[in-house]
Amino acid sequence: MDSAHLPGHGRFAPSPTSALHLGNLRTALVAWLLARRSGRGFVVRVEDLDQVRVAAAGDIADQQLRDLEALGLDWDGPVVRQSARLEIYAEMARRLPSYPCFCTRREIAAASRAPDGNPRSGEGDWLPYPGTCRGLSRSRRAELAGRRPPALRLAAPVHHWTVHDLARGTQSGRVDDVVLRRNDGTWAYNLAVVVDDGLQGVDQVVRARDLWPSAPRQAMIADLLGLPAPGYAHTGLVTGPGGKRLAKARGAAGMAELAAGGLSAARVRAVLCRSLGLPEVDRLTDLLAGDPGIDAALRPPRGAAADSAEPGPLEAGPLAGPRGWWSDVALDAPAEGTSGQPAGSTQEAGSANRMSTT
Ligand code: GLU
């Protein structure tokens, strides 16, 4: 059989900058399920390029892997760590059209805002780089290099790129001269993620929907490197008590804290399965049997946008309609033996889906 037609790999790629919270674990479970149920391999990659943030979090990569195992996930081959692949990123960056950029964050923000103070991109807070350093003369570059080390930017050949998401359909998003290497020498996430997905044979990228706006930039870089663009599947966000999004920055509880609060790994598994409309199984491998009900729960609705031949503009907001891995969900996870909200009791029109975990 022609191996080019075999399915590739799915993946989960956590940054070891904080413990995996319920939202991360839910995304990992979806990534594993979509990969394994489609006959793909599944790889785990530790995205530890930002050594300052990784060190500040206290070397938690191994704990993250143990948490994935405790949930019941397995993966193929050794775990890849980005910090061990710096030469590969350097080699791949050399293949891309690029230029040194001396701008500070403040200069970019000032140049990217319209006179009314709003970002010119029209895509939330994201400020596309306005190209200030792209046309600098050789002598000006030499002069500026004496003042501060430059970042390295891609010289993007286009302004938009079209990408496909399993739930969102085909959408076209703005792309810019994305940073390839930061001015402290750190290889940028947008380069590393594309290189690794390409070299690891990842053809299905499952991650939370806050990263959907970066998909066009990443697919463009893949194309410039001659790597196939993966298909995407962006999961909904999980909110906690009070409807606040679970976020690393807000110290959302990881497995250890959940366990300390009485929420065992088995309970977390049940909570996540229920939030995905899946049966609460003892072993996750029970979800890999050919049960058509599971396929139905994992299949996103095919709306007009998803079926349209013309790509629409990139929409990063929550998806309305039937619930599934693509929808936002509120998980107020009480411990065993405590009383939580009855199922569905607090769901409000227009709010994230709320599911009791009792
Ligand atoms: N490492 C990223 C994170 O933990 C995810 C990158 C990706 O899935 O593309 O937020």
Coordinates of N, CA, C and O in Angstrom, one line a residue, residues 1-68:
M1 N 0.9 -1.2 0.0 CA 0.0 0.0 0.0 C 0.9 1.2 0.0 O 2.0 1.3 0.6
D2 N 0.4 2.3 -0.7 CA 1.2 3.5 -0.7 C 1.1 4.2 0.7 O 0.1 4.6 1.1
S3 N 2.3 4.3 1.4 CA 2.2 4.9 2.7 C 1.8 6.3 2.8 O 1.3 6.8 3.8
A4 N 1.8 7.0 1.6 CA 1.4 8.4 1.6 C -0.1 8.5 1.9 O -0.6 9.6 2.3
H5 N -0.8 7.4 1.7 CA -2.3 7.5 1.9 C -2.7 6.9 3.3 O -3.8 6.9 3.6
L6 N -1.7 6.5 4.1 CA -2.0 6.1 5.4 C -2.2 7.3 6.3 O -1.6 8.3 6.1
P7 N -3.2 7.2 7.3 CA -3.3 8.3 8.2 C -2.0 8.5 9.0 O -1.3 7.5 9.2
G8 N -1.8 9.7 9.3 CA -0.6 10.0 10.1 C -0.8 10.0 11.6 O -1.3 9.0 12.1
H9 N -0.4 11.0 12.3 CA -0.5 11.0 13.7 C -1.4 12.2 14.2 O -1.4 13.3 13.6
G10 N -2.0 12.0 15.3 CA -2.5 13.1 16.1 C -1.5 13.4 17.2 O -0.5 12.7 17.4
R11 N -1.7 14.4 18.0 CA -0.7 14.8 19.0 C -1.3 15.6 20.1 O -2.4 16.2 19.9
F12 N -0.7 15.6 21.3 CA -1.0 16.6 22.3 C 0.4 17.2 22.7 O 1.4 16.5 22.8
A13 N 0.4 18.5 22.8 CA 1.7 19.2 22.9 C 1.7 20.2 24.0 O 1.6 21.5 23.8
P14 N 1.7 19.8 25.3 CA 1.6 20.7 26.4 C 2.9 21.5 26.6 O 4.0 21.0 26.3
S15 N 2.7 22.7 27.1 CA 3.9 23.5 27.5 C 4.0 23.3 29.0 O 3.0 23.4 29.7
P16 N 5.2 22.9 29.5 CA 5.3 22.6 30.9 C 5.5 23.9 31.8 O 6.5 24.1 32.5
T17 N 4.5 24.8 31.6 CA 4.6 26.0 32.4 C 3.5 26.1 33.5 O 3.5 27.0 34.3
S18 N 2.6 25.1 33.5 CA 1.7 25.0 34.7 C 1.1 23.6 34.6 O 1.1 23.0 33.5
A19 N 0.5 23.2 35.7 CA -0.2 21.9 35.7 C -1.3 21.8 34.7 O -1.9 22.8 34.3
L20 N -1.5 20.6 34.1 CA -2.6 20.4 33.2 C -4.0 20.5 33.9 O -4.2 19.7 34.9
H21 N -4.8 21.5 33.6 CA -6.1 21.6 34.2 C -7.2 20.9 33.4 O -6.9 20.2 32.4
L22 N -8.4 20.9 33.9 CA -9.5 20.1 33.3 C -9.6 20.5 31.8 O -9.9 19.6 31.0
G23 N -9.4 21.7 31.4 CA -9.5 22.1 30.0 C -8.4 21.4 29.2 O -8.7 20.9 28.1
N24 N -7.2 21.5 29.7 CA -6.1 20.8 29.0 C -6.3 19.3 28.8 O -6.1 18.7 27.8
L25 N -6.8 18.7 30.0 CA -7.0 17.2 30.0 C -8.1 16.9 29.0 O -8.1 15.8 28.3
R26 N -9.2 17.7 28.9 CA -10.3 17.4 28.0 C -9.8 17.5 26.6 O -10.1 16.6 25.7
T27 N -8.9 18.5 26.3 CA -8.4 18.6 24.9 C -7.5 17.4 24.6 O -7.5 16.8 23.5
A28 N -6.7 17.0 25.6 CA -5.8 15.8 25.4 C -6.6 14.5 25.1 O -6.3 13.8 24.2
L29 N -7.7 14.4 25.8 CA -8.6 13.2 25.6 C -9.2 13.3 24.2 O -9.3 12.2 23.5
V30 N -9.7 14.4 23.8 CA -10.3 14.6 22.4 C -9.2 14.3 21.4 O -9.4 13.5 20.4
A31 N -8.0 14.8 21.6 CA -6.9 14.6 20.6 C -6.6 13.1 20.5 O -6.5 12.5 19.4
W32 N -6.6 12.4 21.6 CA -6.3 11.0 21.6 C -7.4 10.2 21.0 O -7.2 9.3 20.1
L33 N -8.6 10.5 21.3 CA -9.8 9.8 20.7 C -9.9 10.0 19.2 O -10.1 9.0 18.5
L34 N -9.7 11.3 18.7 CA -9.9 11.5 17.3 C -8.7 10.8 16.5 O -8.9 10.3 15.4
A35 N -7.6 10.8 17.2 CA -6.4 10.1 16.5 C -6.7 8.6 16.5 O -6.7 7.9 15.4
R36 N -6.9 8.0 17.7 CA -7.0 6.5 17.8 C -8.2 6.0 17.0 O -8.1 4.9 16.4
R37 N -9.3 6.7 17.1 CA -10.5 6.2 16.4 C -10.4 6.3 14.9 O -11.2 5.7 14.1
S38 N -9.5 7.1 14.4 CA -9.3 7.2 12.9 C -8.1 6.4 12.5 O -7.6 6.6 11.3
G39 N -7.5 5.6 13.3 CA -6.4 4.7 12.9 C -5.1 5.4 12.9 O -4.1 4.9 12.4
R40 N -5.1 6.7 13.4 CA -3.8 7.4 13.5 C -2.9 7.0 14.7 O -3.5 6.4 15.7
G41 N -1.6 7.2 14.6 CA -0.8 7.2 15.8 C -1.1 8.4 16.6 O -1.8 9.3 16.2
F42 N -0.5 8.4 17.8 CA -0.7 9.5 18.7 C 0.7 9.8 19.4 O 1.3 8.9 20.0
V43 N 1.1 11.0 19.3 CA 2.4 11.4 19.9 C 2.2 12.5 20.9 O 1.2 13.3 20.8
V44 N 3.1 12.6 21.9 CA 3.0 13.6 22.9 C 4.4 14.4 22.8 O 5.4 13.8 22.7
R45 N 4.3 15.7 22.8 CA 5.5 16.6 22.6 C 5.5 17.6 23.7 O 4.5 18.3 24.0
V46 N 6.6 17.7 24.4 CA 6.7 18.7 25.4 C 7.3 20.0 24.8 O 8.4 20.0 24.3
E47 N 6.5 21.1 24.9 CA 6.9 22.3 24.2 C 7.6 23.2 25.3 O 6.9 24.1 25.9
D48 N 8.9 23.0 25.4 CA 9.6 23.6 26.5 C 10.7 24.6 26.0 O 11.8 24.6 26.6
L49 N 10.4 25.3 25.0 CA 11.4 26.2 24.4 C 11.6 27.4 25.3 O 12.7 28.0 25.4
D50 N 10.5 27.9 26.0 CA 10.7 29.1 26.8 C 11.2 28.7 28.2 O 10.5 28.4 29.1
Q51 N 12.6 28.6 28.2 CA 13.2 28.0 29.4 C 13.0 28.8 30.7 O 13.0 28.3 31.8
V52 N 12.8 30.1 30.5 CA 12.5 31.0 31.7 C 11.2 30.6 32.4 O 11.1 30.3 33.6
R53 N 10.2 30.5 31.5 CA 8.8 30.1 32.1 C 8.8 28.7 32.6 O 8.2 28.3 33.6
V54 N 9.5 27.8 31.8 CA 9.6 26.4 32.2 C 10.2 26.2 33.6 O 9.7 25.6 34.5
A55 N 11.4 26.9 33.8 CA 12.1 26.9 35.1 C 11.2 27.5 36.2 O 11.1 26.9 37.3
A56 N 10.5 28.6 35.9 CA 9.7 29.2 36.9 C 8.6 28.3 37.4 O 8.1 28.3 38.5
A57 N 8.1 27.4 36.5 CA 7.0 26.5 36.8 C 7.6 25.3 37.6 O 6.8 24.5 38.2
G58 N 8.9 25.1 37.7 CA 9.5 24.0 38.5 C 9.5 22.7 37.9 O 9.2 21.7 38.5
D59 N 9.9 22.6 36.6 CA 10.2 21.3 36.0 C 9.0 20.3 36.1 O 9.1 19.2 36.7
I60 N 7.9 20.7 35.6 CA 6.7 19.9 35.8 C 6.3 19.0 34.5 O 5.3 18.4 34.5
A61 N 7.2 18.9 33.5 CA 6.9 18.1 32.4 C 6.6 16.7 32.7 O 5.6 16.1 32.2
D62 N 7.4 16.1 33.6 CA 7.2 14.7 33.9 C 5.8 14.5 34.7 O 5.1 13.5 34.5
Q63 N 5.5 15.5 35.5 CA 4.2 15.4 36.2 C 3.1 15.4 35.2 O 2.1 14.7 35.3
Q64 N 3.2 16.3 34.1 CA 2.2 16.4 33.1 C 2.0 15.0 32.4 O 0.9 14.6 32.2
L65 N 3.1 14.3 32.1 CA 3.0 13.0 31.5 C 2.4 12.0 32.4 O 1.5 11.2 31.9
R66 N 2.7 12.1 33.7 CA 2.1 11.1 34.6 C 0.5 11.4 34.7 O -0.3 10.5 34.8
D67 N 0.2 12.7 34.6 CA -1.3 13.0 34.7 C -2.0 12.4 33.5 O -3.1 12.0 33.5
L68 N -1.3 12.5 32.3 CA -2.0 12.0 31.1 C -2.1 10.5 31.2 O -3.2 9.9 30.8

